[in-house]
PDB file of C-alpha atoms and ligand atoms in Angstrom:
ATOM      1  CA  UNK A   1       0.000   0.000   0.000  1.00 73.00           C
ATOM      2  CA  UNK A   2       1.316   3.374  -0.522  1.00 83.00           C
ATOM      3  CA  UNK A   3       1.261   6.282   1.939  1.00 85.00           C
ATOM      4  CA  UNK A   4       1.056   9.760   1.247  1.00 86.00           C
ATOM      5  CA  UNK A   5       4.575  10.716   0.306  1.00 87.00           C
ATOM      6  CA  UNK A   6       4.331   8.411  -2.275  1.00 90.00           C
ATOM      7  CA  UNK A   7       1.392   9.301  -4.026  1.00 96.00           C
ATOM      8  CA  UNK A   8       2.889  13.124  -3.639  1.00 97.00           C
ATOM      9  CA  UNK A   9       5.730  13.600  -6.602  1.00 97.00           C
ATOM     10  CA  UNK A  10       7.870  16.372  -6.015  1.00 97.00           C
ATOM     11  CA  UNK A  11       7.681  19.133  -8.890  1.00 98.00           C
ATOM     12  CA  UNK A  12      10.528  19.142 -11.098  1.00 98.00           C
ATOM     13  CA  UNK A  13      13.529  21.339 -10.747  1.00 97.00           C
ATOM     14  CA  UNK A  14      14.125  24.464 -13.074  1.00 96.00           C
ATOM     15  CA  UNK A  15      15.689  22.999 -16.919  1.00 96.00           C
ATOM     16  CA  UNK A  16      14.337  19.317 -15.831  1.00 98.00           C
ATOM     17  CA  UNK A  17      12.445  16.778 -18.039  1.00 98.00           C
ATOM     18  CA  UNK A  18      10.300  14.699 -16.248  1.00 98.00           C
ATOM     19  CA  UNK A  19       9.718  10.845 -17.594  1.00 98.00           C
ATOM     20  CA  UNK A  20       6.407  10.164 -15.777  1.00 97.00           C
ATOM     21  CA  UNK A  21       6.642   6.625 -15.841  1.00 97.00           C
ATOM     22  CA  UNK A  22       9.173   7.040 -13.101  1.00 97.00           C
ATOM     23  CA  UNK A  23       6.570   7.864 -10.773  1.00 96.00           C
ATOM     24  CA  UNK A  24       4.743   4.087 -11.051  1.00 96.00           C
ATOM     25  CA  UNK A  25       5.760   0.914 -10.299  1.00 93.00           C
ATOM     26  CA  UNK A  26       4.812  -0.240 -13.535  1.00 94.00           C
ATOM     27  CA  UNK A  27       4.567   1.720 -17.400  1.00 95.00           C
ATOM     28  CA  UNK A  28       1.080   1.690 -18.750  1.00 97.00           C
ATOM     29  CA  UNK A  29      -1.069   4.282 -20.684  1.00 97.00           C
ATOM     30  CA  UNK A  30      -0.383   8.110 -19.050  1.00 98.00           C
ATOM     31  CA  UNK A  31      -3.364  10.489 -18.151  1.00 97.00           C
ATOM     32  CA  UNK A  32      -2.653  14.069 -16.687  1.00 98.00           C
ATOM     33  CA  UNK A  33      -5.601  15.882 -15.386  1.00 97.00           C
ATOM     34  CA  UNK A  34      -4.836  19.462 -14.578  1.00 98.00           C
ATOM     35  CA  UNK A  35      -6.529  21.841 -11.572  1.00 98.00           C
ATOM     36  CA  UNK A  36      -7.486  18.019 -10.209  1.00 98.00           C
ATOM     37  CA  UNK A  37      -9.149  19.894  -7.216  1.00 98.00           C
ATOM     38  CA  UNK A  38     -10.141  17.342  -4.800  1.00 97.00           C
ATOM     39  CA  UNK A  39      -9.494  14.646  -6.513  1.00 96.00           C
ATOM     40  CA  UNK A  40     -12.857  13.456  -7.173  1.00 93.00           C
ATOM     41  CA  UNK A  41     -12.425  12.890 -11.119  1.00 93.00           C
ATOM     42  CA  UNK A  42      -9.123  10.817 -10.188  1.00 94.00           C
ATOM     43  CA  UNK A  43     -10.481   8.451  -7.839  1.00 93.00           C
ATOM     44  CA  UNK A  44     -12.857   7.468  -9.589  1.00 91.00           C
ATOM     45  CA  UNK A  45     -10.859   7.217 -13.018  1.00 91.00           C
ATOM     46  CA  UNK A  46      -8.145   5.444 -10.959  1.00 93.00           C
ATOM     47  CA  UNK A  47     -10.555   2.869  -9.590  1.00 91.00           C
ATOM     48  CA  UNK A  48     -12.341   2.202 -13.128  1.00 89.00           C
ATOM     49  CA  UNK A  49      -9.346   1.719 -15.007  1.00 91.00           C
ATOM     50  CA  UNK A  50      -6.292   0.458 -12.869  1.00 94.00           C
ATOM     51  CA  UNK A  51      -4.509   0.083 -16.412  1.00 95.00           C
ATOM     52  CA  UNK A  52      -3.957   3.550 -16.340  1.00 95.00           C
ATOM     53  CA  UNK A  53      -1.322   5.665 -14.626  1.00 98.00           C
ATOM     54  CA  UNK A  54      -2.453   8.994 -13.686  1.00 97.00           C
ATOM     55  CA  UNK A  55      -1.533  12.106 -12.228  1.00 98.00           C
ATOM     56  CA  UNK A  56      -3.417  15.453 -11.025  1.00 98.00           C
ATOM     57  CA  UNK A  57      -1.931  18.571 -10.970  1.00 98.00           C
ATOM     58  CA  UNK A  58      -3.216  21.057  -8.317  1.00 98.00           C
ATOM     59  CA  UNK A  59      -2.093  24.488  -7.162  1.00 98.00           C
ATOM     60  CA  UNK A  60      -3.573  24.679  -4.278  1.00 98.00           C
ATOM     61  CA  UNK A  61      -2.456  23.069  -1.127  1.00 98.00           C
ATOM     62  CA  UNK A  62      -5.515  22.266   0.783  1.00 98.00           C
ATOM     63  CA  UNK A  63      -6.544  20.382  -2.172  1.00 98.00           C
ATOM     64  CA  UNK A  64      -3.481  18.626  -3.282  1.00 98.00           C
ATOM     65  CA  UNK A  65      -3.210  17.019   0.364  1.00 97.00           C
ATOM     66  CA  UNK A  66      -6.901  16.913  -0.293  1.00 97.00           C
ATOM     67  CA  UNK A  67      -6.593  14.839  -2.950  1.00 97.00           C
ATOM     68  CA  UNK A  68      -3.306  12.755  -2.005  1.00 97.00           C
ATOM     69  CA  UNK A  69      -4.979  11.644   1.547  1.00 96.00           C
ATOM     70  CA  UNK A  70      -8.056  10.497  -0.512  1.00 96.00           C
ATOM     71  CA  UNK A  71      -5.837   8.430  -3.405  1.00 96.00           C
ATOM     72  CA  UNK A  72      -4.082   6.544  -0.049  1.00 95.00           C
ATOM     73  CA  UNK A  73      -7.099   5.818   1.662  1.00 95.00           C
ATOM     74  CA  UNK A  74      -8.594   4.504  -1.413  1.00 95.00           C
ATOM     75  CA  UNK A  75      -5.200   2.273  -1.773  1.00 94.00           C
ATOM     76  CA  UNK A  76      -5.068   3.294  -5.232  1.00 95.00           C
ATOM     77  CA  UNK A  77      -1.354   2.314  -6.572  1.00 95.00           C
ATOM     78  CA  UNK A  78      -1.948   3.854  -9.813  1.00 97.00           C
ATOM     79  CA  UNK A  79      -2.668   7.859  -9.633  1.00 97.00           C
ATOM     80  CA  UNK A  80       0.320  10.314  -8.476  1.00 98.00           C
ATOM     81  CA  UNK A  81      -0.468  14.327  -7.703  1.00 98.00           C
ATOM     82  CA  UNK A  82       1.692  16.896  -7.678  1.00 98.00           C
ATOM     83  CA  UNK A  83       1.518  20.600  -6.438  1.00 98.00           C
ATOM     84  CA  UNK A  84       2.537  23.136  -9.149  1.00 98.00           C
ATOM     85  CA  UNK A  85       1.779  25.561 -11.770  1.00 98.00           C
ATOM     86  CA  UNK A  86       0.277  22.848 -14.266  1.00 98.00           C
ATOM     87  CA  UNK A  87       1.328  26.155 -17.418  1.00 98.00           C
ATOM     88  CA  UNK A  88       4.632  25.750 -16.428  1.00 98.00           C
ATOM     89  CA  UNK A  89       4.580  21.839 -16.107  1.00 98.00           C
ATOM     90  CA  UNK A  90       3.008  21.439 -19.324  1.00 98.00           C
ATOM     91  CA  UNK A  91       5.574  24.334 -20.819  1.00 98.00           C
ATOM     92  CA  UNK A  92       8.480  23.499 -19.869  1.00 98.00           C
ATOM     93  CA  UNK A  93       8.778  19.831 -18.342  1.00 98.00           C
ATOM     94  CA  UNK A  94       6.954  17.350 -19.955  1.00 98.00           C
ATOM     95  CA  UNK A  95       8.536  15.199 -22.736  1.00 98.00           C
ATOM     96  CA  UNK A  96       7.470  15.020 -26.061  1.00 98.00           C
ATOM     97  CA  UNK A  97       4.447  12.256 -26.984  1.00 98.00           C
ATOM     98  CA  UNK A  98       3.702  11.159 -23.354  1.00 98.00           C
ATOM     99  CA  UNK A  99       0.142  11.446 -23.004  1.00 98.00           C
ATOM    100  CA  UNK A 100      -2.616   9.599 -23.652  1.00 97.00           C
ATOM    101  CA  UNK A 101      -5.447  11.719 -22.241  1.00 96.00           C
ATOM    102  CA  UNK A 102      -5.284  15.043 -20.943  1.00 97.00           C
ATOM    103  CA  UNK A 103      -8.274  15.849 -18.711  1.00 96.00           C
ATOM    104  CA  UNK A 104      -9.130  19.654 -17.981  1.00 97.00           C
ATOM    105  CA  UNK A 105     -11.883  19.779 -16.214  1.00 96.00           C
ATOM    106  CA  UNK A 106     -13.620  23.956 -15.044  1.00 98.00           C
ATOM    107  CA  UNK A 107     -10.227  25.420 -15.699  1.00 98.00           C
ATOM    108  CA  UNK A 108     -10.358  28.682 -13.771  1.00 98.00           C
ATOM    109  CA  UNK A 109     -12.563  31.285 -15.633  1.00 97.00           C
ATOM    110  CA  UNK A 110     -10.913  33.837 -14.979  1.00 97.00           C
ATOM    111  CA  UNK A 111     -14.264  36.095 -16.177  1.00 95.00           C
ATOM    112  CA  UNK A 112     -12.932  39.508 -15.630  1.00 97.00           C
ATOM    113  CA  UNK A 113     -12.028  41.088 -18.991  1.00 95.00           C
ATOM    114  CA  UNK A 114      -8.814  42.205 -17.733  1.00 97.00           C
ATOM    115  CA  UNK A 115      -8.408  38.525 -16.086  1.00 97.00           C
ATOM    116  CA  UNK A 116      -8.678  36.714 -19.292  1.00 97.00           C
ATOM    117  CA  UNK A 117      -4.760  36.846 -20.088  1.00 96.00           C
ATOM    118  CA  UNK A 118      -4.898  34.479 -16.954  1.00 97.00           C
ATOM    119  CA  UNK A 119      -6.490  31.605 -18.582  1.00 98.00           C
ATOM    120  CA  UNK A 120      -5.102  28.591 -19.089  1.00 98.00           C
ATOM    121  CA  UNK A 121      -6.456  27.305 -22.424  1.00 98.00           C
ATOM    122  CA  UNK A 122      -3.991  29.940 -24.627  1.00 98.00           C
ATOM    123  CA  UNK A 123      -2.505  29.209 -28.129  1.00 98.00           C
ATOM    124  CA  UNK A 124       1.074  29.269 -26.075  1.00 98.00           C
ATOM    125  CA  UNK A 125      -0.207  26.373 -23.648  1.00 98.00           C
ATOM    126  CA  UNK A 126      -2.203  24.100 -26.303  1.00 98.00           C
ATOM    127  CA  UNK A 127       0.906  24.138 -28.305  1.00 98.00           C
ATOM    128  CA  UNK A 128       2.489  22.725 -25.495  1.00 98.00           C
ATOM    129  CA  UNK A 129       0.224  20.336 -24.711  1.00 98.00           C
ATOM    130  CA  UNK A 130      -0.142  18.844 -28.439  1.00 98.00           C
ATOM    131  CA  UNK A 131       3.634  18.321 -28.263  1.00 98.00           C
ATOM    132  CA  UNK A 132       3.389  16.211 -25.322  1.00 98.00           C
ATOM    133  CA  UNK A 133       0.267  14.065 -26.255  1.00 98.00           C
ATOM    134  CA  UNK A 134       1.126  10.918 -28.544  1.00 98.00           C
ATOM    135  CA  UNK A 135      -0.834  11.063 -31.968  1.00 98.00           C
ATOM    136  CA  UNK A 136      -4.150   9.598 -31.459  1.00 97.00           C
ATOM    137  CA  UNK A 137      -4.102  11.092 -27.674  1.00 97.00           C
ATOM    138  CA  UNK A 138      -7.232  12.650 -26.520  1.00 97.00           C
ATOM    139  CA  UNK A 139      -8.182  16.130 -24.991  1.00 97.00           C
ATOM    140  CA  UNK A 140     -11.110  16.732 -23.268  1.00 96.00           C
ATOM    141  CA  UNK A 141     -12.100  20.292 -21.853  1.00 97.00           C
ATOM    142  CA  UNK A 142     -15.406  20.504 -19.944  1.00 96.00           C
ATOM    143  CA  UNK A 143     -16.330  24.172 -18.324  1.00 97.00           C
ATOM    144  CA  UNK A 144     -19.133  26.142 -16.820  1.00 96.00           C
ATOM    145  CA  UNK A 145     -18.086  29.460 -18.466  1.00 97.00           C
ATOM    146  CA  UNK A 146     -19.803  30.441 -21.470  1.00 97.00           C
ATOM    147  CA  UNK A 147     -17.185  33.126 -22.743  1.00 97.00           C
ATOM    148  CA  UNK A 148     -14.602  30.966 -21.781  1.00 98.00           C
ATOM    149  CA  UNK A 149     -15.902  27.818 -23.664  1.00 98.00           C
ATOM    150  CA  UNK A 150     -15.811  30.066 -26.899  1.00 98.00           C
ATOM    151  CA  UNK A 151     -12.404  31.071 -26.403  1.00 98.00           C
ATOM    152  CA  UNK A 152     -11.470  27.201 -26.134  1.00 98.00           C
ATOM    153  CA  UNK A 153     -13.261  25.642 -28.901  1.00 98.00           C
ATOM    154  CA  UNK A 154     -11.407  29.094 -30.772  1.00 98.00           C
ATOM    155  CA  UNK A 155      -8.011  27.718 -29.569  1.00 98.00           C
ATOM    156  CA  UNK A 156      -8.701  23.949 -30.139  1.00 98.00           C
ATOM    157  CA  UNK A 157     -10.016  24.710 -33.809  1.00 98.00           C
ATOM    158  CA  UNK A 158      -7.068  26.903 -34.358  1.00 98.00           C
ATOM    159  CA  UNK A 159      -4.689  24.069 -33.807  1.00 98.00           C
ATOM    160  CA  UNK A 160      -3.734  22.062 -37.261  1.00 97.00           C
ATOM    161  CA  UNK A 161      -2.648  19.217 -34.740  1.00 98.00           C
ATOM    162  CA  UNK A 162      -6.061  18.598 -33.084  1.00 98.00           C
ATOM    163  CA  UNK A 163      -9.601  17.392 -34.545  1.00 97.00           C
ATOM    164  CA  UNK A 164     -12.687  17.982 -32.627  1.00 97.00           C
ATOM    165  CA  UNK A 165     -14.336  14.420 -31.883  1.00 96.00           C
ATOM    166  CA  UNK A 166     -17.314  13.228 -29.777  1.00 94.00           C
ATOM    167  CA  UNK A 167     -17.271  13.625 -26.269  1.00 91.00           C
ATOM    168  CA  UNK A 168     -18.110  10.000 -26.360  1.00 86.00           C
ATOM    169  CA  UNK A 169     -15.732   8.898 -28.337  1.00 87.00           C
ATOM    170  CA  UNK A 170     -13.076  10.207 -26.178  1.00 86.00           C
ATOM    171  CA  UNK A 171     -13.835   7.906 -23.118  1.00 75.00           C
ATOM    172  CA  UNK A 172     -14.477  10.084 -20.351  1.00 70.00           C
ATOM    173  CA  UNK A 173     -17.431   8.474 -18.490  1.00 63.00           C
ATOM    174  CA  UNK A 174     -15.552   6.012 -16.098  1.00 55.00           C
ATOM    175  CA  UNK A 175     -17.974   3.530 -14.249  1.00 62.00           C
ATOM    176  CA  UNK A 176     -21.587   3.454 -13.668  1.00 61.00           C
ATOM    177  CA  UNK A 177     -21.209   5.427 -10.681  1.00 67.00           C
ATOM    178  CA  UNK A 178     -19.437   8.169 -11.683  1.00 76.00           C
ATOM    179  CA  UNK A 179     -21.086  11.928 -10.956  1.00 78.00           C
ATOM    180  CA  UNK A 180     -19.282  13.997 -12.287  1.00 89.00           C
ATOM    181  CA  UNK A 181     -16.048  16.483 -11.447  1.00 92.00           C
ATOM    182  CA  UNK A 182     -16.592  18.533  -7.453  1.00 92.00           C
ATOM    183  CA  UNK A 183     -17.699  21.750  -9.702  1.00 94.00           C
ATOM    184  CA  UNK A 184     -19.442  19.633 -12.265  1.00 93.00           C
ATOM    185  CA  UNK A 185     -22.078  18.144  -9.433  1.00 91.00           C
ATOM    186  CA  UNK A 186     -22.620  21.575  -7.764  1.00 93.00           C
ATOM    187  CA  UNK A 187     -23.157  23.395 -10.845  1.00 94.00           C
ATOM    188  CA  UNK A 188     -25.528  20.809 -12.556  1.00 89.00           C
ATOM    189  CA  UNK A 189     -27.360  20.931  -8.650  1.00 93.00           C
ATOM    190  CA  UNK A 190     -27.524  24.980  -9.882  1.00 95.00           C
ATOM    191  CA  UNK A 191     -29.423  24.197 -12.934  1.00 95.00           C
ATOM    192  CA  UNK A 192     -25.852  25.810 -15.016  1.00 94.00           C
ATOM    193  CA  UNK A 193     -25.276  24.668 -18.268  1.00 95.00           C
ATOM    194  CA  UNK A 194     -22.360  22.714 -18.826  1.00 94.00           C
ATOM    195  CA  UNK A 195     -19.838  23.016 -22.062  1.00 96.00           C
ATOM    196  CA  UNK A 196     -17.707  19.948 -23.056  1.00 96.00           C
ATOM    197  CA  UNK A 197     -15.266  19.837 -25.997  1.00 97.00           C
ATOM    198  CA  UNK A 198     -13.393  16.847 -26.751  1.00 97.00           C
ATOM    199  CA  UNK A 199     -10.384  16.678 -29.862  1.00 97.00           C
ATOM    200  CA  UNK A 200      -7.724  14.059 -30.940  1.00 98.00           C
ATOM    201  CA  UNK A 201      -3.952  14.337 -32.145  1.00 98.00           C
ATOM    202  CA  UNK A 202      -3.341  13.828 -35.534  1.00 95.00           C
TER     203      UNK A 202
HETATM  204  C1  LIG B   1     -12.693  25.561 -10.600  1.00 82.50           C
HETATM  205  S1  LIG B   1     -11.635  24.414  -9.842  1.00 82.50           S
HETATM  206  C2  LIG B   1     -12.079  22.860 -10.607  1.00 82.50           C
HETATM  207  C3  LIG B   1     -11.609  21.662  -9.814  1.00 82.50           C
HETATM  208  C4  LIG B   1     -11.968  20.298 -10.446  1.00 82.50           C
HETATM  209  N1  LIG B   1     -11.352  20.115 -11.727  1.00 82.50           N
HETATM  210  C5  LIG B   1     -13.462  20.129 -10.567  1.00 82.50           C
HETATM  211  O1  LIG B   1     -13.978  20.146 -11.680  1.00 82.50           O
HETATM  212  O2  LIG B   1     -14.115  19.968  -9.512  1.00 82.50           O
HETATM  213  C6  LIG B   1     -10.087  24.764 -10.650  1.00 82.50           C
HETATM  214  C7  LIG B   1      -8.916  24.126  -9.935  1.00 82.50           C
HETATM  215  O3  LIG B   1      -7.742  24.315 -10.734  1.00 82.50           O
HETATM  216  C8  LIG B   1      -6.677  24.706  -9.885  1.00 82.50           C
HETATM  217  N2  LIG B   1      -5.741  25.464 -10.717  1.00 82.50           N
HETATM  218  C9  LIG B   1      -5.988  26.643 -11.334  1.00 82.50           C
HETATM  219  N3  LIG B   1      -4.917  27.032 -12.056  1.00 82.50           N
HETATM  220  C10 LIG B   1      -3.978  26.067 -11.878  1.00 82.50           C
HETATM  221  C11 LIG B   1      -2.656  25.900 -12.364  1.00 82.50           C
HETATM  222  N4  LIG B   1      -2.090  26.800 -13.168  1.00 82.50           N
HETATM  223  N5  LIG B   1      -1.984  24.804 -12.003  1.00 82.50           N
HETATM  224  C12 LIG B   1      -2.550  23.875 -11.184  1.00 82.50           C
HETATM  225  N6  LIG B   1      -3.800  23.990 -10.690  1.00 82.50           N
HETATM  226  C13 LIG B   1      -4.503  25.072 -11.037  1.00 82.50           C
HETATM  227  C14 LIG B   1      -7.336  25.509  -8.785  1.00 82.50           C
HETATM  228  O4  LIG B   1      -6.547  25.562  -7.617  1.00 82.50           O
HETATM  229  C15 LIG B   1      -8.631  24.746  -8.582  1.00 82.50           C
HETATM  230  O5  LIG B   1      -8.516  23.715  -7.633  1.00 82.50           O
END
């Protein structure tokens, strides 16, 4: 069984190029999810598909322990989180073609006009993150945020290396039990509207 520190990877160093199979005890297909919150959406991947090696990047503290108490209490041997700017990560220290599924689930909004620079889902960043999925990898985006959503399926369309697929087709639903993301199940309790977008590497 594995305790907290090991489920906990340390962020890499400045100029370092992480191999993320390092982090398991055994290789297998690689999922990142990024702003993983509590942890929620990797538990219950992690328990569907044991096949799968994952980790969830979160920024902040209360909910990366958060999240890395629940993953040892659940015994799960296969998810990792880390704490850290998940731009920067995805920038800067993840190889080329590791990824099989990138998960970004109610990326901060940011809805201020003068906020929006903030935003994750940039040209700079999906650039990034095309480089590091493996052709046929899948990216699936799912937000609250109507303004935002537009500015993401603008991004994703703008990229020659992506093609918009089926939500379905992408695998995200993991068991029968599943209820969605922390955010997801409070906004659907709000009646909100919920915007998925889903696209493959060529
Ligand atoms: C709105 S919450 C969504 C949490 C979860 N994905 C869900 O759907 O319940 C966004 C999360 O992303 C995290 N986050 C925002 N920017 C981040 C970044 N650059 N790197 C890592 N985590 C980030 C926040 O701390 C927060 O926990």
């Amino acid at each position: 069984m594995l305790a907290m520190e090991d489920i906990m990877v340390e962020p890499p160093a400045d100029g370092e190029v992480v191999d993320p199979m390092a982090w398991f005890d055994s290789p297998g297909p690689f999922e990142l999810e990024i702003g993983c919150g509590k942890g929620g959406f990797l538990l219950s991947r992690g328990r569907a598909h044991p096949e799968v090696r994952l980790l969830g990047i979160e920024w902040a503290n209360k909910f990366y322990k958060y999240a890395a108490d629940r993953m040892a209490r659940w015994k799960l041997e296969n998810v990792r989180v880390m704490r850290t700017d998940a731009k920067v990560f995805v920038m800067h220290h993840l190889p080329a073609a590791c990824i099989d599924v990138l998960h970004i689930y109610h990326p901060d909004p940011w809805p201020k006009k003068r906020h929006h620079k903030r935003r994750l889902i940039q040209p700079p960043f999906v650039e990034a993150a095309v480089r590091s999925m493996k052709a046929g990898a899948r990216m699936l985006v799912q937000t609250d945020h109507p303004g935002y959503f537009e500015q993401i399926q603008t991004v994703i369309a703008g990229h020659d290396g992506l093609r918009e697929i089926a939500w379905e087709e992408a695998g995200y639903i993991p068991d029968e039990d599943w209820g969605g993301t922390n955010y997801e199940i409070k906004y659907a309790r709000e009646g909100r509207d919920i915007f998925r977008i889903a696209a493959q590497r060529q």
